[in-house]
Amino acid sequence: MRKVFVIFVLGCLFSGCARKTEAEIFVDDLMGRMTLREKLGQMSQFVPQTGVVTGPEGEPVDLDALIKAGEVGSILNVKTPQEIESLQRLAVDSSRLGIPILFGHDVIHGCNVLFPINLASSCSWDMDAIRKSAELAAAEAAAMGIAWTFSPMCDVSADPRWGRVSEGAGEDPYLGAKIAAAMVEGYQGKDLSDSSSILACVKHFAAYGAPEAGRDYNTVDMSERMFRDRYLPPYKAAIEAGAATVMTSFNDFNAIPASANEWLLKKLLKEELGFEGFVVSDYKAVTELIAHGVAADAKEAAFKALRAHLDMEMVTGTYLNHGEDLVSEGLISEASIDEMCRRILLVKYELGLFDDPFRYGGAQRYAMAINSQAAFEHSRKLARESMVLLKNENDVLPLDSGEKIALIGPFASTPRAMIGSWTAFRDYDRTVTIEEGFNARFPSRVSVVQGCDVFTPVDGGISDAVRAARNADVAVLVLGFHGHLSGEAASVTSVELPQCQKDLLAAVKKVGKPVVVLLTTGRPMALESVIDDIDALLLVWHPGTEGGNAVADLVSGDHSPSGHLTMCFPRCDGQIPIRYNHKNTGRPATGIGLKSFDNISKSFQSCYLLTPNSPLYSFGYGLSYTTFEYNNFEMPKALDKD
Ligand code: BGC
């Protein structure tokens, strides 16, 4: 194919089309030889029957037949490097034009070695470390044959009921923008054709983090001003950092589903923001236009998505099934199909896939690149930096040397609680639990008791826990949620601790020993009802493969906690959504609405009866093992406008 290209370039130079880039010349030539159906094929992404499951099951497709017909532009969720290699071989050797397939996967917070969930790493406020985690994840993914990750998630959210807050950078658009850009830089590196860099994907465009009532996939209706102020900045920053792809969101945005939304995709993204890469739909989001109520059937869904300039369809194949008819009926112009297909082929060109379709992956490289020492070390460092010390009465932490520890709770020994969601290539054997981390750091000092299950008591659990606490100097409880209780399709109506965990905590507190809680969670939780039972509270999130070691690093005092919250922790469920940068209102609150129902004299302020407006722990909050004193503040004079 390269030979054809060289001849073509020379031809072009002499015929006056020299102003085009090398990539454009190549792609235009290729497209000149493609049928409409092949172009629609490039605009179609499929998932293999045996793939990783990241969405609802769909109609089975004969993937091999489609590949041979040259009708597959991209595949997501392939499980192994060997399968990727053989599917690529099929495309290159058996399809008419041999156009390489682009393989994508959700590499969200690490690939084989997992880093802390994204919300956690945002609490490090460490852009270099976040960039490096993306770079290390890209190196592992690329070695598997994956050339495209569906990350970073740039959805700002102030609603911890929404499970996907775990995948984002919290509630602040500015910080979110910085992190989004750092991640794009980490994944894509300086040169996309470098075989250890992969494509980033800015998702979910747009405003997916503001679903009504915190319910996943739910409707979003907001003013353009609010959108531009609070939600757009991270997407924009990622695009400005050079992200090559963007994914639409499942939600409708001001009454029009994002995947059919011309204003979002064409006007704002491509025209105003000047995005030059390509847009992929979310999983089945094109056929979901039917359930949204804006398309009568699959053909109309394809029409509306194409009309909105959604370049690639994920999973459902309606472009391929109906695109030719839409063109022949004059509903979609071939020129606009060309424009969309061209974007995809240009990105493939930039990746170097036409030079070498196998530049990603390869058995030998895979064996060498995954599970590197550098990745484990970075995972541990970033996990430490991500954890947030929320309470530390009487300096209970760090533990004194020699103290006997009762390690109690449903998450003390489970690797699942360490790694969070989006962990297709996890290796539980390499995941360090808190029990393992403690045993390594505090040998012969730890007794372990489960105490209760996540949502239910276990027989004798509380009495075992109480006994263990009595025989120890300090009780360390690992409470919260499993990793799979956050992430996609994991919205909840309450972010309080489950009752059985509260009961366990209260019983252990009564023993009278200092109580430390290590909170494993993918979302902010409402802790006011239990906070008095806790002497020290360390938010460990889902800290990744090295989680147990990182927790031990902090609890022992080998390192001091340094994380600061990027989402408010509410006092109770009723305060949600809650954010630090709320508007003032015409009646700002100076205190609590009503101190008690015995005294009904209202303040006529914007506040609640009985509950303060403020969160239990605000955005930016986080302690360390030392104290700081600030004094002699000076305010620089306002700059003279002249
Ligand atoms: C999620 C996306 C993800 C895609 C592919 C969808 O369900 O919303 O974030 O990238 O699946 O796995």
XYZ file of C-alpha atoms and ligand atoms in Angstrom:
654
model
C 0.000 0.000 0.000
C 2.942 2.322 0.780
C 4.216 1.899 -2.824
C 0.897 2.986 -4.267
C 0.988 5.965 -1.974
C 4.452 7.150 -3.080
C 3.454 6.991 -6.746
C 0.302 8.859 -5.896
C 2.139 11.595 -3.966
C 4.478 12.179 -6.892
C 1.471 12.335 -9.198
C -0.147 14.900 -6.973
C 2.930 17.057 -6.682
C 2.987 17.421 -10.438
C -0.722 17.924 -10.761
C -1.004 20.827 -8.332
C -2.587 19.278 -5.211
C 0.609 19.787 -3.195
C -1.057 21.889 -0.521
C -2.623 18.818 1.047
C -0.781 17.079 3.837
C 0.739 13.704 3.232
C -2.027 12.155 5.285
C -4.766 13.900 3.320
C -3.287 12.844 0.022
C -3.095 9.255 1.164
C -6.603 9.194 2.574
C -8.159 10.946 -0.405
C -6.574 8.440 -2.715
C -7.807 5.552 -0.596
C -11.309 6.963 -0.416
C -11.348 7.395 -4.150
C -11.121 3.628 -4.352
C -13.717 2.848 -1.675
C -17.352 1.995 -2.228
C -20.027 3.788 -0.235
C -20.559 0.601 1.745
C -16.869 0.353 2.613
C -16.961 3.943 3.811
C -19.955 3.161 6.009
C -18.019 0.138 7.254
C -15.186 2.397 8.400
C -17.816 4.341 10.313
C -18.949 1.191 12.146
C -17.545 -0.283 15.313
C -18.464 -3.768 16.504
C -17.965 -5.914 19.554
C -17.074 -9.623 19.285
C -19.451 -12.210 20.717
C -16.763 -13.314 23.138
C -15.721 -9.792 24.110
C -15.623 -8.034 27.454
C -19.173 -7.002 28.338
C -19.601 -3.264 28.814
C -23.195 -2.824 27.711
C -26.474 -4.610 27.110
C -26.404 -7.672 24.888
C -27.318 -7.081 21.269
C -27.979 -8.802 17.968
C -25.108 -11.164 17.191
C -23.072 -10.229 14.111
C -20.844 -12.384 11.949
C -17.740 -10.367 12.648
C -15.390 -12.395 10.469
C -17.688 -12.021 7.465
C -17.979 -8.289 8.013
C -14.213 -7.937 8.330
C -13.611 -9.849 5.108
C -16.110 -7.628 3.348
C -14.141 -4.581 4.520
C -17.056 -3.346 6.619
C -15.477 -2.968 10.047
C -13.697 0.243 10.948
C -13.161 -0.523 14.592
C -13.669 -3.235 17.209
C -13.959 -2.753 20.941
C -13.640 -5.044 23.921
C -11.502 -7.838 22.457
C -10.175 -9.827 25.390
C -6.691 -10.958 24.371
C -3.723 -9.706 22.339
C -3.812 -12.926 20.302
C -7.421 -12.296 19.221
C -6.588 -8.710 18.300
C -3.715 -9.884 16.161
C -5.775 -12.484 14.319
C -8.685 -10.102 13.651
C -6.215 -7.560 12.297
C -4.627 -10.223 10.135
C -8.041 -11.047 8.697
C -8.730 -7.399 7.862
C -5.370 -6.751 6.272
C -5.091 -9.990 4.321
C -8.673 -10.800 3.406
C -10.561 -7.566 2.807
C -10.453 -5.894 -0.612
C -8.490 -2.793 0.456
C -6.817 -4.217 3.547
C -7.660 -1.216 5.711
C -6.449 -1.904 9.258
C -8.927 -2.084 12.118
C -8.727 0.314 15.036
C -9.009 -1.605 18.328
C -10.483 0.239 21.291
C -10.980 -0.549 24.959
C -11.913 1.152 28.195
C -8.505 1.665 29.736
C -9.817 4.006 32.388
C -7.445 3.960 35.360
C -4.723 1.642 34.219
C -4.683 -1.466 32.078
C -3.056 -4.506 33.699
C -1.620 -2.577 36.626
C -4.471 -0.507 38.014
C -4.075 2.962 39.413
C -6.525 4.532 41.856
C -9.947 5.244 40.360
C -10.007 8.586 38.590
C -11.938 10.455 41.275
C -9.302 9.326 43.749
C -6.333 10.382 41.661
C -7.936 13.788 41.131
C -7.551 14.238 44.919
C -3.779 14.104 44.460
C -3.957 17.381 42.488
C -0.739 16.082 40.960
C -0.874 16.642 37.217
C 2.511 15.028 36.555
C 1.512 11.878 38.390
C -1.852 11.732 36.619
C -0.200 12.259 33.231
C 2.271 9.517 34.025
C -0.487 7.090 35.002
C -2.083 7.630 31.579
C 1.276 7.147 29.887
C 1.932 3.870 31.730
C -1.604 2.656 30.998
C -1.116 3.498 27.310
C 2.126 1.530 27.161
C 0.414 -1.596 28.526
C -2.670 -1.179 26.342
C -0.595 -0.587 23.218
C 1.378 -3.731 23.947
C -1.907 -5.653 23.895
C -2.774 -4.269 20.472
C -5.182 -1.625 21.783
C -4.658 1.672 19.982
C -7.568 3.606 21.457
C -8.821 4.144 24.988
C -12.234 5.562 25.847
C -10.795 7.985 28.369
C -10.592 10.603 29.857
C -14.098 10.948 31.201
C -14.528 14.709 31.393
C -17.984 14.797 32.969
C -18.166 17.294 35.824
C -20.555 16.141 38.538
C -21.752 17.354 41.905
C -24.037 14.393 42.481
C -22.619 11.387 44.345
C -25.798 9.399 43.695
C -24.487 9.061 40.150
C -22.186 6.009 40.144
C -19.931 7.370 37.442
C -18.502 10.131 39.612
C -15.824 7.501 40.293
C -14.569 7.859 36.701
C -14.253 11.630 36.663
C -12.281 14.391 38.299
C -14.955 15.730 40.626
C -17.060 18.837 40.760
C -14.729 21.600 39.653
C -14.513 22.572 35.984
C -11.068 24.165 36.246
C -9.406 21.226 37.948
C -11.333 18.912 35.633
C -9.896 20.765 32.652
C -6.327 20.470 33.932
C -6.721 16.752 34.573
C -8.419 16.115 31.233
C -5.531 17.772 29.391
C -2.906 15.910 31.428
C -4.544 12.575 30.649
C -4.751 13.285 26.941
C -1.058 14.199 26.957
C -0.272 11.003 28.840
C -2.198 8.699 26.499
C -1.305 10.318 23.217
C 2.272 11.332 24.010
C 4.065 13.699 21.684
C 3.514 11.659 18.559
C 0.516 9.480 17.825
C 2.543 7.248 15.564
C 4.749 6.254 18.488
C 3.772 2.650 19.147
C 3.393 3.188 22.902
C 0.948 6.036 22.639
C -2.745 5.462 22.046
C -5.716 7.605 21.090
C -7.591 9.368 23.855
C -11.370 9.762 23.743
C -13.066 12.693 25.405
C -16.316 11.501 26.900
C -19.232 11.732 27.344
C -20.170 14.680 25.209
C -21.984 16.325 26.766
C -23.094 17.058 30.320
C -23.507 13.358 31.146
C -22.501 14.174 34.741
C -25.667 16.146 35.404
C -28.437 13.554 35.010
C -31.673 14.476 36.708
C -31.817 12.986 40.232
C -28.375 11.405 39.804
C -29.893 8.514 37.842
C -27.591 7.149 35.160
C -28.549 7.888 31.536
C -31.225 10.318 32.720
C -32.227 13.510 31.012
C -30.160 16.718 31.218
C -31.783 20.073 30.837
C -29.723 23.150 31.625
C -29.125 26.645 30.372
C -26.378 27.150 27.824
C -24.740 29.538 30.262
C -24.570 26.897 33.005
C -23.284 24.372 30.490
C -20.521 26.613 29.200
C -19.499 27.732 32.705
C -19.565 24.490 34.605
C -19.566 21.526 32.250
C -17.838 22.410 28.999
C -14.322 23.354 30.271
C -12.888 19.820 30.748
C -14.115 18.622 27.331
C -12.734 21.766 25.753
C -9.374 21.454 27.495
C -9.032 17.838 26.372
C -9.783 18.824 22.789
C -7.304 21.684 22.971
C -4.731 19.220 24.281
C -5.161 17.379 20.986
C -7.531 14.517 21.839
C -8.154 12.657 18.605
C -11.623 11.338 19.392
C -14.773 12.273 21.296
C -17.631 10.030 22.498
C -21.229 11.156 22.694
C -23.219 10.751 25.891
C -26.320 8.632 26.459
C -28.401 11.487 27.843
C -30.519 13.919 25.963
C -29.329 17.475 26.213
C -32.024 20.098 26.317
C -34.511 17.646 24.796
C -32.327 16.272 21.987
C -30.284 13.108 22.616
C -26.573 13.841 22.360
C -26.101 11.303 19.554
C -28.611 13.133 17.368
C -27.746 16.609 18.567
C -26.531 18.766 15.688
C -25.912 21.715 17.931
C -23.573 19.729 20.177
C -21.723 17.719 17.565
C -21.661 19.882 14.491
C -22.013 23.451 15.641
C -20.274 23.418 19.008
C -17.763 20.588 18.769
C -16.687 20.661 15.145
C -17.340 24.250 14.119
C -16.862 26.325 17.269
C -14.266 24.225 19.094
C -12.600 23.266 15.830
C -12.396 19.569 16.714
C -10.695 17.774 13.825
C -10.727 14.178 15.001
C -13.740 11.884 14.899
C -16.779 11.344 17.118
C -17.935 7.878 18.181
C -21.331 7.189 19.709
C -21.607 5.569 23.095
C -22.590 1.886 23.286
C -25.755 1.393 21.203
C -26.546 5.081 21.615
C -27.655 5.305 17.974
C -30.423 2.708 18.221
C -31.297 4.115 21.651
C -32.596 7.157 19.791
C -35.708 5.007 19.298
C -36.301 4.647 23.050
C -35.540 8.346 23.471
C -38.523 8.893 21.223
C -36.798 10.814 18.449
C -36.550 8.004 15.895
C -39.246 5.590 14.792
C -36.860 2.833 13.767
C -33.216 1.955 13.153
C -33.154 3.688 9.800
C -34.385 6.959 11.226
C -31.925 6.582 14.098
C -29.070 6.231 11.608
C -30.375 9.236 9.708
C -30.521 11.456 12.792
C -27.078 10.430 14.000
C -25.539 10.958 10.556
C -27.300 14.273 10.186
C -25.772 15.367 13.500
C -22.328 14.422 12.110
C -21.713 11.539 14.463
C -18.825 9.895 12.614
C -18.709 6.366 14.038
C -21.461 4.191 15.434
C -20.661 1.887 18.334
C -22.033 -1.672 18.193
C -25.407 -1.462 16.462
C -24.551 -1.387 12.741
C -27.372 0.870 11.564
C -25.002 2.986 9.436
C -24.013 -0.118 7.542
C -27.568 -1.413 7.281
C -29.256 1.815 6.220
C -26.586 4.279 5.092
C -26.747 3.374 1.404
C -30.531 3.820 1.322
C -30.284 7.147 3.144
C -27.853 8.355 0.499
C -29.830 7.035 -2.465
C -32.993 8.633 -1.072
C -31.159 11.941 -0.860
C -31.574 12.217 2.929
C -27.835 12.192 3.590
C -25.320 13.368 1.021
C -22.391 11.208 0.037
C -20.221 14.262 0.583
C -21.113 14.270 4.237
C -20.401 10.516 4.532
C -17.049 11.236 2.890
C -16.332 13.972 5.394
C -17.026 11.645 8.335
C -15.178 8.633 6.936
C -12.209 10.828 6.075
C -11.869 11.933 9.697
C -11.624 8.313 10.800
C -9.098 7.323 8.148
C -6.956 10.362 8.912
C -6.750 9.306 12.544
C -5.780 5.779 11.494
C -3.105 7.309 9.317
C -1.766 9.436 12.184
C -1.526 6.318 14.321
C 0.716 4.760 11.718
C -1.667 1.864 11.116
C -1.262 2.087 7.353
C 2.508 1.844 7.738
C 2.249 -1.163 9.999
C -1.147 -2.519 11.058
C 0.648 -4.598 13.698
C 2.598 -1.768 15.243
C 0.415 -2.215 18.330
C 0.607 -5.559 20.114
C 2.858 -8.525 19.419
C 3.349 -11.473 21.758
C 6.949 -10.693 22.680
C 6.350 -7.049 23.347
C 3.259 -7.837 25.384
C 5.189 -10.138 27.682
C 7.833 -7.457 28.225
C 5.610 -4.425 28.579
C 2.917 -5.442 31.011
C 3.246 -5.462 34.796
C 6.395 -3.345 34.799
C 8.068 -2.395 38.036
C 7.600 1.254 37.104
C 3.826 0.775 36.874
C 3.565 -0.921 40.275
C 5.694 1.781 41.891
C 3.659 4.521 40.318
C 0.424 2.866 41.322
C 1.546 2.829 44.965
C 2.736 6.435 44.881
C -0.418 7.756 43.240
C -2.598 5.742 45.607
C -0.844 7.322 48.586
C -1.280 10.777 47.120
C -4.960 10.155 46.408
C -6.021 9.191 49.911
C -7.581 11.901 52.040
C -7.310 12.124 55.821
C -10.686 13.486 56.892
C -10.499 13.195 60.660
C -7.704 12.492 63.140
C -8.782 13.152 66.728
C -5.973 13.013 69.258
C -3.512 12.090 66.526
C -4.687 8.486 66.489
C -2.882 8.195 63.172
C -0.166 7.336 62.439
C -0.264 4.232 64.597
C 2.345 3.920 67.316
C 4.940 1.290 66.674
C 4.120 -1.966 68.379
C 0.367 -1.304 68.657
C -1.753 -4.408 68.204
C -4.305 -3.920 65.444
C -7.792 -5.420 65.096
C -8.473 -5.169 61.368
C -12.215 -5.431 60.954
C -14.736 -5.123 58.150
C -16.078 -6.521 54.894
C -13.328 -5.006 52.750
C -10.199 -5.837 54.738
C -9.324 -8.852 52.616
C -11.043 -8.337 49.252
C -9.019 -7.378 46.171
C -12.245 -6.222 44.496
C -12.526 -3.334 46.934
C -9.045 -2.178 45.964
C -9.520 -1.859 42.237
C -12.925 -0.294 41.504
C -14.758 -0.537 38.180
C -13.364 -0.818 34.612
C -10.834 -3.497 35.326
C -11.101 -5.947 32.424
C -7.429 -6.909 32.583
C -7.175 -7.024 36.370
C -5.074 -9.632 38.056
C -6.461 -10.359 41.508
C -3.345 -12.336 42.397
C -1.239 -9.225 42.072
C -3.692 -6.968 43.874
C -2.558 -6.136 47.390
C -5.432 -6.168 49.881
C -5.381 -4.116 53.052
C -4.842 -7.282 55.079
C -1.790 -8.120 52.968
C -0.450 -4.579 53.129
C -0.841 -4.542 56.916
C 0.739 -7.958 57.404
C 3.734 -6.853 55.367
C 4.162 -3.577 57.277
C 3.000 -4.655 60.765
C 4.065 -8.313 60.980
C 2.511 -10.315 63.846
C 0.452 -7.336 65.000
C -2.740 -7.786 62.998
C -5.825 -9.894 63.728
C -8.474 -9.924 61.018
C -12.236 -10.213 61.480
C -14.896 -9.725 58.809
C -17.534 -8.303 61.184
C -20.319 -8.087 58.612
C -21.013 -8.337 54.925
C -21.479 -5.265 52.741
C -25.242 -5.030 53.252
C -26.012 -7.802 55.731
C -24.821 -8.917 59.158
C -22.925 -12.217 59.464
C -23.497 -14.714 62.272
C -21.346 -13.817 65.255
C -19.681 -11.054 63.242
C -20.184 -8.290 65.765
C -19.145 -10.349 68.777
C -15.981 -11.508 66.964
C -15.195 -7.898 66.083
C -15.746 -6.710 69.642
C -13.510 -9.470 70.980
C -10.766 -8.605 68.490
C -10.991 -4.917 69.410
C -10.738 -5.717 73.128
C -7.571 -7.728 72.521
C -5.982 -4.997 70.431
C -4.718 -1.465 71.022
C -6.575 0.027 68.105
C -9.519 -1.030 65.934
C -9.130 -0.355 62.217
C -12.391 -0.831 60.318
C -12.487 -1.076 56.539
C -15.959 0.066 55.553
C -17.758 1.450 52.507
C -18.635 -0.054 49.145
C -17.234 -2.568 46.680
C -15.799 -1.286 43.409
C -18.697 -2.587 41.345
C -21.160 -0.580 43.430
C -19.911 2.503 41.642
C -19.281 3.169 37.967
C -21.799 2.797 35.168
C -25.406 1.848 35.919
C -24.706 2.121 39.659
C -26.785 5.066 40.810
C -28.098 4.970 44.360
C -30.682 6.896 46.352
C -28.564 6.941 49.489
C -24.852 7.444 49.987
C -24.965 6.557 53.681
C -23.116 3.540 55.059
C -25.296 0.404 54.986
C -27.000 -0.220 58.356
C -25.048 -3.407 59.168
C -21.767 -1.494 58.818
C -23.077 1.284 61.067
C -24.056 -1.325 63.673
C -20.614 -2.912 63.501
C -18.944 0.462 63.930
C -21.130 1.425 66.907
C -20.439 -1.878 68.642
C -16.677 -1.610 68.181
C -16.680 2.009 69.356
C -18.242 0.919 72.637
C -15.156 -1.177 73.408
C -13.380 2.081 74.144
C -10.291 1.605 71.989
C -9.385 4.213 69.352
C -11.356 3.580 66.168
C -9.846 4.231 62.738
C -12.051 3.891 59.647
C -10.538 3.253 56.229
C -13.261 4.131 53.770
C -13.270 2.268 50.442
C -15.664 3.978 48.089
C -16.043 5.233 44.538
C -18.218 8.166 45.525
C -18.557 10.713 48.327
C -20.557 9.319 51.225
C -22.832 10.941 53.819
C -21.203 10.199 57.148
C -22.706 12.615 59.640
C -24.723 9.928 61.401
C -21.570 7.882 62.159
C -18.786 10.425 62.351
C -18.853 10.659 66.168
C -18.058 6.952 66.390
C -14.881 7.461 64.405
C -11.627 8.834 65.822
C -9.683 8.812 62.590
C -11.071 8.597 59.074
C -8.859 7.909 56.082
C -10.577 7.940 52.713
C -8.757 5.311 50.682
C -11.163 5.138 47.705
C -10.542 2.166 45.411
C -6.800 2.695 45.373
C -5.671 0.212 42.704
C -3.372 -2.787 42.461
C -1.000 -1.551 45.164
C -3.811 -0.304 47.401
C -3.045 -2.353 50.522
C 0.595 -1.293 50.529
C -0.301 2.365 50.002
C -2.747 2.285 52.935
C -0.047 0.758 55.139
C 2.386 3.466 54.009
C 0.064 6.114 55.435
C -1.313 4.336 58.500
C 2.243 3.533 59.624
C 3.389 7.123 59.152
C 6.032 6.156 56.580
C 4.321 8.798 54.452
C 1.996 11.618 55.421
C -1.457 11.918 53.815
C -1.649 14.759 51.306
C -4.860 14.271 49.292
C -7.581 16.896 49.176
C -11.196 16.319 48.205
C -12.378 17.185 44.731
C -16.020 16.560 45.584
C -17.877 17.609 48.697
C -18.849 14.931 51.201
C -22.431 15.808 52.185
C -23.742 15.503 55.713
C -26.788 13.586 54.558
C -28.495 12.457 51.357
C -30.897 15.395 51.300
C -28.119 17.896 50.558
C -27.313 16.304 47.194
C -26.416 17.692 44.687
C -23.872 19.732 46.588
C -20.915 21.754 45.324
C -18.596 24.355 46.784
C -19.079 26.829 43.941
C -22.802 27.253 44.295
C -24.502 30.520 43.451
C -25.188 32.986 46.201
C -28.975 33.501 45.772
C -30.684 36.736 46.808
C -31.017 35.370 50.321
C -27.684 33.779 51.215
C -27.716 31.703 54.395
C -25.882 33.012 57.431
C -26.647 29.950 59.499
C -28.980 27.063 59.883
C -32.680 27.446 58.945
C -34.169 26.287 62.213
C -32.302 24.999 65.230
C -35.247 22.949 66.392
C -38.883 22.432 65.538
C -39.776 23.897 68.988
C -38.827 27.315 67.781
C -40.602 28.062 64.547
C -39.106 31.401 63.712
C -37.941 31.153 60.151
C -34.842 32.911 58.844
C -36.225 33.460 55.334
C -32.825 32.484 54.003
C -31.791 29.973 51.378
C -31.178 27.058 53.708
C -32.683 23.897 55.203
C -34.559 23.476 58.440
C -32.270 21.722 60.949
C -29.411 20.907 58.555
C -26.690 23.416 57.624
C -26.009 24.092 53.946
C -22.340 23.252 54.307
C -21.089 19.757 53.550
C -19.502 17.605 56.229
C -16.203 17.849 54.327
C -15.884 20.410 51.611
C -14.103 20.451 48.266
C -10.408 20.976 49.004
C -10.547 19.473 52.499
C -7.790 17.135 53.625
C -5.551 16.830 56.683
C -2.007 15.602 57.085
C 0.072 14.460 60.051
C 1.320 17.915 60.732
C -0.413 21.213 61.380
C -0.091 24.406 59.437
C -0.510 27.942 60.605
C -1.154 30.766 58.184
C -0.683 34.362 59.257
C 0.211 37.851 58.049
C -1.987 37.602 55.011
C -1.669 40.413 52.537
C -4.052 41.174 49.773
C -2.257 42.555 46.721
C -3.829 45.791 45.549
C -6.367 45.360 42.811
C -4.763 45.911 39.442
C -5.401 49.294 38.006
C -7.510 48.795 34.898
C -5.589 51.481 33.029
C -19.928 3.576 28.515
C -18.692 4.187 27.917
C -17.759 3.120 27.437
C -18.498 2.276 26.421
C -17.644 1.198 25.800
C -20.551 2.549 27.603
O -21.551 1.829 28.231
O -20.850 4.596 28.795
O -18.070 5.010 28.871
O -16.614 3.694 26.894
O -19.594 1.653 27.079
O -17.349 0.202 26.678
